[in-house]
PDB file of C-alpha atoms in Angstrom:
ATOM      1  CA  UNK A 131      14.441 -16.686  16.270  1.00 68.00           C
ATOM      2  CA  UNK A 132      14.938 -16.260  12.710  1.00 66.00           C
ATOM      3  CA  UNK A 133      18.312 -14.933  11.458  1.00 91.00           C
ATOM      4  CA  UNK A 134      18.504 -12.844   8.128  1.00 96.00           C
ATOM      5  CA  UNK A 135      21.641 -11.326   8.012  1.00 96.00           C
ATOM      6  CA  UNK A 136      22.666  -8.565   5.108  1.00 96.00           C
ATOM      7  CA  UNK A 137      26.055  -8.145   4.563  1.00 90.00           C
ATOM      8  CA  UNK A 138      26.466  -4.595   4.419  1.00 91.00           C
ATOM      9  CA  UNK A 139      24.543  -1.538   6.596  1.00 93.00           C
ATOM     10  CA  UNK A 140      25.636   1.115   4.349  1.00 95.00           C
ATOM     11  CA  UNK A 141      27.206   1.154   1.016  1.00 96.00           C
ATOM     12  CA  UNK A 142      28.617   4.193  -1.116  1.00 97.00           C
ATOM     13  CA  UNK A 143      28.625   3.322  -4.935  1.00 97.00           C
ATOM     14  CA  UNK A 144      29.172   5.298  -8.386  1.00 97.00           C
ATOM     15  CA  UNK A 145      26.941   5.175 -11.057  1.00 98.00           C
ATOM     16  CA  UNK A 146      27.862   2.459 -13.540  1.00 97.00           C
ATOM     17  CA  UNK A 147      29.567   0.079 -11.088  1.00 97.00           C
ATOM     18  CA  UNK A 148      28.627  -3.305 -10.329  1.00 97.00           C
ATOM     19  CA  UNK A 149      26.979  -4.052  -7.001  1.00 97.00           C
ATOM     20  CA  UNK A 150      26.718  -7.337  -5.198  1.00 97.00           C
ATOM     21  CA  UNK A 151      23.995  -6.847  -1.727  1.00 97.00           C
ATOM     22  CA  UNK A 152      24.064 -10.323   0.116  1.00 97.00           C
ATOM     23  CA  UNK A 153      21.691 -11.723   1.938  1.00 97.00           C
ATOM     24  CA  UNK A 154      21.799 -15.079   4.697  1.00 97.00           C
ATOM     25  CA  UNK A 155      19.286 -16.541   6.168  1.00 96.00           C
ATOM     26  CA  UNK A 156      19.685 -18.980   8.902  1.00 94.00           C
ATOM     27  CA  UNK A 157      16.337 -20.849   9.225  1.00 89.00           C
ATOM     28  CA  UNK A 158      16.261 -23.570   6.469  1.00 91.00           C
ATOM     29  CA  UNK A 159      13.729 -21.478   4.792  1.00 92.00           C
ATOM     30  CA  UNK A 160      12.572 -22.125   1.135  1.00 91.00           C
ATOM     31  CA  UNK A 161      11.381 -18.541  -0.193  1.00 93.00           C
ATOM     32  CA  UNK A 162      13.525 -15.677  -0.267  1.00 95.00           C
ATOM     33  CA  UNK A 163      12.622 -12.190  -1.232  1.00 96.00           C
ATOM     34  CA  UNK A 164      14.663  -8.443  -2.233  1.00 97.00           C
ATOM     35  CA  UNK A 165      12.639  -5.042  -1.373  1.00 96.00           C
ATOM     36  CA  UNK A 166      13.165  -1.631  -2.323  1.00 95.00           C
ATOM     37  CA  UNK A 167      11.575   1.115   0.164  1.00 92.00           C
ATOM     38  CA  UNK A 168      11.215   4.551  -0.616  1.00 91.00           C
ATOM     39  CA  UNK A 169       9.185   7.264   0.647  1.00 86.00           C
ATOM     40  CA  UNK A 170       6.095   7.256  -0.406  1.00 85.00           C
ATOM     41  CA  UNK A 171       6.207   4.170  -2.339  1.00 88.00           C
ATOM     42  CA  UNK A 172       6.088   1.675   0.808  1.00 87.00           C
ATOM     43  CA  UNK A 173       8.109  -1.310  -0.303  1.00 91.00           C
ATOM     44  CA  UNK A 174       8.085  -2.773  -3.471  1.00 92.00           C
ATOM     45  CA  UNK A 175       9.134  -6.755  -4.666  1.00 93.00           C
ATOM     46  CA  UNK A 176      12.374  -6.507  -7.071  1.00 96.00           C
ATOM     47  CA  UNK A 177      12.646 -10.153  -6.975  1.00 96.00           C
ATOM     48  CA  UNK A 178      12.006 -13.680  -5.266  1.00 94.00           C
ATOM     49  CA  UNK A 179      13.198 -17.181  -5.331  1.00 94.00           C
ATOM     50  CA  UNK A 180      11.841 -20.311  -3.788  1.00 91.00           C
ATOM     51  CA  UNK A 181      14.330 -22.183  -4.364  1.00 90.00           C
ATOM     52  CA  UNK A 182      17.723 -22.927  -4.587  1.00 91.00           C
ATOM     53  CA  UNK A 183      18.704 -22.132  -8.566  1.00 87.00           C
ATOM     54  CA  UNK A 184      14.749 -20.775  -8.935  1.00 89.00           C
ATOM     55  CA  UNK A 185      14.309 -16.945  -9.255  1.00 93.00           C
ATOM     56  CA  UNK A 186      11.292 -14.829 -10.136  1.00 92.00           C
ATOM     57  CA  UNK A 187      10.908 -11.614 -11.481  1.00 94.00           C
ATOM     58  CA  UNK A 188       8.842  -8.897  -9.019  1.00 92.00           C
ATOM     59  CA  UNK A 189       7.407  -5.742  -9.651  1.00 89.00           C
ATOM     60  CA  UNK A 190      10.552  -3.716 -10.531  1.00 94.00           C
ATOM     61  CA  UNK A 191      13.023  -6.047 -11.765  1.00 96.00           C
ATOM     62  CA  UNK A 192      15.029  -3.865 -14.201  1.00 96.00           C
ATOM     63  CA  UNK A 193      18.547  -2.954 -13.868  1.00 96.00           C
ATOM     64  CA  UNK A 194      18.704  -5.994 -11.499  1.00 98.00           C
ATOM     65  CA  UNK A 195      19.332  -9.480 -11.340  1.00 97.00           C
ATOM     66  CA  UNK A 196      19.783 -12.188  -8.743  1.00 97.00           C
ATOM     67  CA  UNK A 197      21.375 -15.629  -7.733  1.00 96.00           C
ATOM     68  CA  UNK A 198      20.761 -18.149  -5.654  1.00 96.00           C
ATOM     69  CA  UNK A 199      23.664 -21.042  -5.289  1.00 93.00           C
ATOM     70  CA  UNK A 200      22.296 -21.890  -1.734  1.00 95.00           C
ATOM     71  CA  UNK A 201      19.613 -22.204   0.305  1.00 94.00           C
ATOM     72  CA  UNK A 202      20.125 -19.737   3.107  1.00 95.00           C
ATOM     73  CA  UNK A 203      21.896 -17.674   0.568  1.00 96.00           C
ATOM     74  CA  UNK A 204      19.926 -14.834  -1.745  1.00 97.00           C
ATOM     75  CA  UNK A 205      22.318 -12.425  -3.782  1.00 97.00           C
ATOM     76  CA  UNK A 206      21.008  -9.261  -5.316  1.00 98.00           C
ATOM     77  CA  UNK A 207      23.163  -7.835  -8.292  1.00 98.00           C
ATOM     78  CA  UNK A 208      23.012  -3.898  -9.762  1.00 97.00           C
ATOM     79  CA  UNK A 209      24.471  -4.385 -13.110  1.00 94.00           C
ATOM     80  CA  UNK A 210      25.408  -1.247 -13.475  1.00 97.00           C
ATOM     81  CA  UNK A 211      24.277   1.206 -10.695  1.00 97.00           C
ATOM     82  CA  UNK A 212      22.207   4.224 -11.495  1.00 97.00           C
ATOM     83  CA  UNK A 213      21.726   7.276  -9.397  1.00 97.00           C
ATOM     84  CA  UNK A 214      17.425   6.180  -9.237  1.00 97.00           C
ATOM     85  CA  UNK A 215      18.822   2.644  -7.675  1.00 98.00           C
ATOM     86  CA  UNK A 216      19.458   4.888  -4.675  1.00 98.00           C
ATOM     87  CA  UNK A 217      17.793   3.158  -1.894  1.00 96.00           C
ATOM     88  CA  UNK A 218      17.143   1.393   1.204  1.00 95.00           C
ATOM     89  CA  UNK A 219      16.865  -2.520  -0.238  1.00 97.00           C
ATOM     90  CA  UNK A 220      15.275  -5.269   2.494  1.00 96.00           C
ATOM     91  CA  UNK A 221      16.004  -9.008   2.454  1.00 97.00           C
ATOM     92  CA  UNK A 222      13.908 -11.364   3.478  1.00 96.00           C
ATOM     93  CA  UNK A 223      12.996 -14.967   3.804  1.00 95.00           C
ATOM     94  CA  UNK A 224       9.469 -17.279   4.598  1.00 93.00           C
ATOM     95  CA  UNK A 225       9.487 -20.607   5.794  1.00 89.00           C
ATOM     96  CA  UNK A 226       6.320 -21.286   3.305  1.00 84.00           C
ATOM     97  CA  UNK A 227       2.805 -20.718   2.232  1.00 81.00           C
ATOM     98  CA  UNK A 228       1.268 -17.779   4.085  1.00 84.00           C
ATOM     99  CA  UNK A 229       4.421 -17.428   6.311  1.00 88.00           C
ATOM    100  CA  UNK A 230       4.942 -14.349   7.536  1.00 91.00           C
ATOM    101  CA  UNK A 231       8.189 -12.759   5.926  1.00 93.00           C
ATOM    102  CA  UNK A 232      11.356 -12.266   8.129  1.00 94.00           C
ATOM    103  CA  UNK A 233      13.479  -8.769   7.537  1.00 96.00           C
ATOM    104  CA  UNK A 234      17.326  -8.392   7.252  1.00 96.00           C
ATOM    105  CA  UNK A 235      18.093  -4.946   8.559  1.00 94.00           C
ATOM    106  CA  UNK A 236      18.524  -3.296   5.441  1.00 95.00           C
ATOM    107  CA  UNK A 237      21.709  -1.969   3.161  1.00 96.00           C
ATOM    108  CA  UNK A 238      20.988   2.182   2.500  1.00 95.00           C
ATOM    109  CA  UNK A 239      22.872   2.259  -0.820  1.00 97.00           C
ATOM    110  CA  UNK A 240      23.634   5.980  -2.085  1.00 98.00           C
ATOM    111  CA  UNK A 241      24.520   5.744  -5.272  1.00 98.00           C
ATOM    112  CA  UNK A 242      26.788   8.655  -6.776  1.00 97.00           C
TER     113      UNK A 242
ATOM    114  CA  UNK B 255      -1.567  -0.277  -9.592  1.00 71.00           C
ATOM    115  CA  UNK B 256      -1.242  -0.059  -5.721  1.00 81.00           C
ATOM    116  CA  UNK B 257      -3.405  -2.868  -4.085  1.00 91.00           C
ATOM    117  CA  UNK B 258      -3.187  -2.214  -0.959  1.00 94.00           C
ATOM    118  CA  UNK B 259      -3.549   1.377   0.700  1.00 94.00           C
ATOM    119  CA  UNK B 260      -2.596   3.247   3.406  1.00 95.00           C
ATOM    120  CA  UNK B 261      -4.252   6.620   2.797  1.00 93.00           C
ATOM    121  CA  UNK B 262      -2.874   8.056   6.508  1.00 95.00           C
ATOM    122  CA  UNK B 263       0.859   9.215   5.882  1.00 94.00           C
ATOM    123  CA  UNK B 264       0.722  10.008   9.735  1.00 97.00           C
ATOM    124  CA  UNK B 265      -1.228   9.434  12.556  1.00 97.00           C
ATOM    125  CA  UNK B 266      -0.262  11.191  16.458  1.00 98.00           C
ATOM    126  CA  UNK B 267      -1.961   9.785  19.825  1.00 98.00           C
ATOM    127  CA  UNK B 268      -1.365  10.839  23.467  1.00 98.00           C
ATOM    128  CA  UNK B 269       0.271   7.839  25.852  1.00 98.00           C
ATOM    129  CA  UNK B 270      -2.558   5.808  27.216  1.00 97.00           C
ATOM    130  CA  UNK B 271      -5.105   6.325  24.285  1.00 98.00           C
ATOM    131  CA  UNK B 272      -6.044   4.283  21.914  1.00 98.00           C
ATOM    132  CA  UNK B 273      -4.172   4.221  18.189  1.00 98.00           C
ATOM    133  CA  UNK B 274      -6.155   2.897  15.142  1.00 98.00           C
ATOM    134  CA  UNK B 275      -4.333   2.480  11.666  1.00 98.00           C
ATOM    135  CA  UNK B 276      -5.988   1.635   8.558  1.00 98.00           C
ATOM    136  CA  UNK B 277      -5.639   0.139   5.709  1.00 97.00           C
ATOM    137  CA  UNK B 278      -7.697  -0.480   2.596  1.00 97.00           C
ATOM    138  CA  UNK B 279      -7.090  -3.218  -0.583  1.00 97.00           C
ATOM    139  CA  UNK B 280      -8.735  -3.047  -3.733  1.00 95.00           C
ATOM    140  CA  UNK B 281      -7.859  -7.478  -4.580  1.00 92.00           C
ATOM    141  CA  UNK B 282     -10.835 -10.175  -3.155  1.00 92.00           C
ATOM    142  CA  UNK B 283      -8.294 -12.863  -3.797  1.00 92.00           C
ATOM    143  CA  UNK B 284      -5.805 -11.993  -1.050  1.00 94.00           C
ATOM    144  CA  UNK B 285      -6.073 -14.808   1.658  1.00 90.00           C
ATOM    145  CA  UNK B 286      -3.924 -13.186   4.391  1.00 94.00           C
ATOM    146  CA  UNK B 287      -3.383 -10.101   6.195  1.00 97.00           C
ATOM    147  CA  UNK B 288       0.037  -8.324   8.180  1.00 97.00           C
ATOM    148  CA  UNK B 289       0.968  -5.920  10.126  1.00 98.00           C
ATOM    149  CA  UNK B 290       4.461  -4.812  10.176  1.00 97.00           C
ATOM    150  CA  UNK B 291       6.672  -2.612  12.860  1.00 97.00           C
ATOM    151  CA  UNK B 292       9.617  -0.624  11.676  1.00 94.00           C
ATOM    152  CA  UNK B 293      11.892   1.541  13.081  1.00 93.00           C
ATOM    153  CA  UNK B 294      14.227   3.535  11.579  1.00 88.00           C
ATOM    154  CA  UNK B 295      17.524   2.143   9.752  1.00 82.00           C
ATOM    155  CA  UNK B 296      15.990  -1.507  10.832  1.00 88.00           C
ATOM    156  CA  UNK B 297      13.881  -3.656   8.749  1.00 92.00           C
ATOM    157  CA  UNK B 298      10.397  -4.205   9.139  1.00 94.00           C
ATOM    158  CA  UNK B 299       9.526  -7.107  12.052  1.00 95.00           C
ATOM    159  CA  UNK B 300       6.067  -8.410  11.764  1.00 95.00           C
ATOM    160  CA  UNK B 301       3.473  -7.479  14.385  1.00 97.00           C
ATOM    161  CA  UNK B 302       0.159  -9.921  13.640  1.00 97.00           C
ATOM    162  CA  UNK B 303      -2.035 -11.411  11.244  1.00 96.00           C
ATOM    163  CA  UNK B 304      -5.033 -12.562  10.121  1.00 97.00           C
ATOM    164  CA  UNK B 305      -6.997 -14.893   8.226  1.00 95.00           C
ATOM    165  CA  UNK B 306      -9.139 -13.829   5.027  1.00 94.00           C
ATOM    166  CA  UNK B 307     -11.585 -16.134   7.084  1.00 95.00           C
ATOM    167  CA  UNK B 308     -11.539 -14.128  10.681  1.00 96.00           C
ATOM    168  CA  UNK B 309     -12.733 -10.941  11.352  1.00 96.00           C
ATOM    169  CA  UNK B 310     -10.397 -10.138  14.449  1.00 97.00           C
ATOM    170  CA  UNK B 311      -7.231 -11.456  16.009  1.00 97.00           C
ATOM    171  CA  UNK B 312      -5.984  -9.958  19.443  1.00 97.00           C
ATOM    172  CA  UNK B 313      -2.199 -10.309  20.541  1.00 96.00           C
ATOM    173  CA  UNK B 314      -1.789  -8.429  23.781  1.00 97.00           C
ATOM    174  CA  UNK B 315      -2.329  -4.657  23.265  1.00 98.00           C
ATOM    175  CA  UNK B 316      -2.723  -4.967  19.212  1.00 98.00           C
ATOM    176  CA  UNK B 317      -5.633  -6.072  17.651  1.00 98.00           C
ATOM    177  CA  UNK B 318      -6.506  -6.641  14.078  1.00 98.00           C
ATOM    178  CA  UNK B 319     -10.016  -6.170  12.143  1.00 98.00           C
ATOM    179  CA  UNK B 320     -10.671  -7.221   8.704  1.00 98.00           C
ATOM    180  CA  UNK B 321     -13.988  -6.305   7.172  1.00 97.00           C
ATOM    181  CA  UNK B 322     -13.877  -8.477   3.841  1.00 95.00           C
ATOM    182  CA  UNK B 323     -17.038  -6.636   2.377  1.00 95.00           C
ATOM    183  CA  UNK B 324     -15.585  -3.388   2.805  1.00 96.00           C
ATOM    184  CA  UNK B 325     -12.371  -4.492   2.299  1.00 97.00           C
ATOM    185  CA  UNK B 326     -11.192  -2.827   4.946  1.00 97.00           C
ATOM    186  CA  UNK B 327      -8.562  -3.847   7.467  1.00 97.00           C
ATOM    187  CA  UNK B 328      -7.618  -1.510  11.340  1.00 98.00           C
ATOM    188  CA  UNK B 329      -4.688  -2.857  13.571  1.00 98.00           C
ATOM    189  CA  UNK B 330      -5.730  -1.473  17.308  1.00 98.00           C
ATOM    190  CA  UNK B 331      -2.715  -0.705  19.673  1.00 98.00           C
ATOM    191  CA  UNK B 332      -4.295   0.072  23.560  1.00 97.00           C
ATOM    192  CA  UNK B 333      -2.839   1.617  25.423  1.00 98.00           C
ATOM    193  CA  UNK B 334      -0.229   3.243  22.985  1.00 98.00           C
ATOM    194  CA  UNK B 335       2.903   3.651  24.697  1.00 98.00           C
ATOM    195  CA  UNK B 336       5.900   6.103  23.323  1.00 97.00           C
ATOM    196  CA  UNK B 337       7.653   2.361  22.178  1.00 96.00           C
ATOM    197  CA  UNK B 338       5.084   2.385  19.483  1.00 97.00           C
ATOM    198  CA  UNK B 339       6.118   4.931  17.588  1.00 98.00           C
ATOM    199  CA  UNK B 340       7.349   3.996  14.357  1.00 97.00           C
ATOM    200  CA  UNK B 341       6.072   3.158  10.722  1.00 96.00           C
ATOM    201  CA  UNK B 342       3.604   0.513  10.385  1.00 97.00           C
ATOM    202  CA  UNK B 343       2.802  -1.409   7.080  1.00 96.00           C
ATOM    203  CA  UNK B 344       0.035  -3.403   6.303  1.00 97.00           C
ATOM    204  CA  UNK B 345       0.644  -5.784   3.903  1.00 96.00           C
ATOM    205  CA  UNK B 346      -1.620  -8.635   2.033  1.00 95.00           C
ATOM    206  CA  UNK B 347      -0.582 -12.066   0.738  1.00 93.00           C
ATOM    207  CA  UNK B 348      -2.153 -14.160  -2.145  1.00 89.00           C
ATOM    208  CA  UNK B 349      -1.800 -17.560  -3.158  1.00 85.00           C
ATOM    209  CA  UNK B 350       0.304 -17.708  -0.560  1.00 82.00           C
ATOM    210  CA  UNK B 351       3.887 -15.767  -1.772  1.00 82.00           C
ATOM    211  CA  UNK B 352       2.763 -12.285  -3.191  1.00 86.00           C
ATOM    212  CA  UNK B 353       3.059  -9.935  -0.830  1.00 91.00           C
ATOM    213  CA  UNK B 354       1.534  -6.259  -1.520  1.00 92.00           C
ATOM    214  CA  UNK B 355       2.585  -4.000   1.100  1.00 94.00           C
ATOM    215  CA  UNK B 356       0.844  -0.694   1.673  1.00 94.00           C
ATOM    216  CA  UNK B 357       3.336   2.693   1.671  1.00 93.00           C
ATOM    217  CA  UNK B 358       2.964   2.961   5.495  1.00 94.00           C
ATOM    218  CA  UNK B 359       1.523   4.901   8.630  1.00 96.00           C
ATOM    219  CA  UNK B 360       4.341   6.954  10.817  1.00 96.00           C
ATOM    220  CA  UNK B 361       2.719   6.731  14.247  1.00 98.00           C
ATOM    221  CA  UNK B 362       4.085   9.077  16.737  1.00 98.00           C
ATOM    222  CA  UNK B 363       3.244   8.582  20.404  1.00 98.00           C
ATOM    223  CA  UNK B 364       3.055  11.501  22.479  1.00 97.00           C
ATOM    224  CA  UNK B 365       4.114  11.393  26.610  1.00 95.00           C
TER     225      UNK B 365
END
């Protein structure tokens, strides 16, 4: 079974603080992906990679960024955290074209 | 511009009967079609799929129909048992990495 591990359940931040949300997957898979889900707004792509060094902007990428040293390993970085970056964010990772895509458990980061 | 829709916030069906979600997309390019699970404080786990080339794929009690002229798209749980209550995303896929998820149906399953 396919392994995506996210370091941190919960996380408690104040605005204008840098945030690091890790992500591990433990499948060998290429293509890596960070979520946001809100109500209302189902889940929405913030950014993607599909490969190691490789990123790609998504549908929402400002006021983040992201790095990828590794292959099983997809970081996503809050610059400086806002009060509107309050949200559940989802890993996850696809072994390749038309793969169905594998889901961390989620960090809920409140941001204060 | 939302490209794939779930117009049903909610949906509630007694134990035993049948539950039909929906979901509608607006893009004739997407090639593939999902159906997500989630509960709460977990992340989504995927359910079943289909091809843009099928019209129906059956796993057990879920079933999936895609009608490509209406662009259209039902996942089928029978019998619904109280296990299936949760939030259920469709979700579409084209050239093979963009994913467009829908904003989800909160099924509740009655005893």
């Amino acid at each position: 079974d396919v392994k995506v591990t996210q370091s941190s359940r919960y996380l408690v931040k104040r605005t204008g603080e840098k945030v690091f949300l890790e992500c591990v997957q433990d499948m060998d898979h290429e293509n890596m992906f960070w979520y946001r889900q809100d109500p209302g707004l189902g889940l929405r792509l913030i950014y993607f990679s599909y490969d190691v060094k490789m990123k790609e902007k998504g549908d929402i990428p400002e006021g983040y960024s992201v790095s990828r040293e590794k292959k099983e390993r997809f970081s996503l970085i809050l610059e400086s955290a806002s009060t509107n970056q309050t949200s559940m964010y989802l890993c996850a990772s696809s072994f390749s074209y038309n793969s169905p895509l594998h889901f961390g458990n989620g960090t809920r980061l409140t941001v204060t | 511009d939302q490209q794939v829709k779930q117009n049903s916030p909610s949906l509630s069906v007694q134990e035993g009967r049948i539950s039909i979600l929906n979901c509608d997309y607006t893009n004739s390019m997407f090639d593939y079609f999902l159906w997500y699970k989630k509960y709460p404080a977990e992340g989504p786990t995927f359910l079943i799929s289909i091809s843009s080339i099928k019209d129906k794929n059956e796993d057990g009690r879920f079933t999936v129909f895609l009608n490509k002229s209406a662009k259209h798209l039902s996942l089928h749980i029978v019998p619904s048992q109280p296990g299936d209550s949760a939030v259920y995303f469709c979700a579409a896929i084209k050239d093979g990495n963009q994913f467009y998820f829908g904003t989800g149906t909160s099924l509740t399953v009655i005893p």
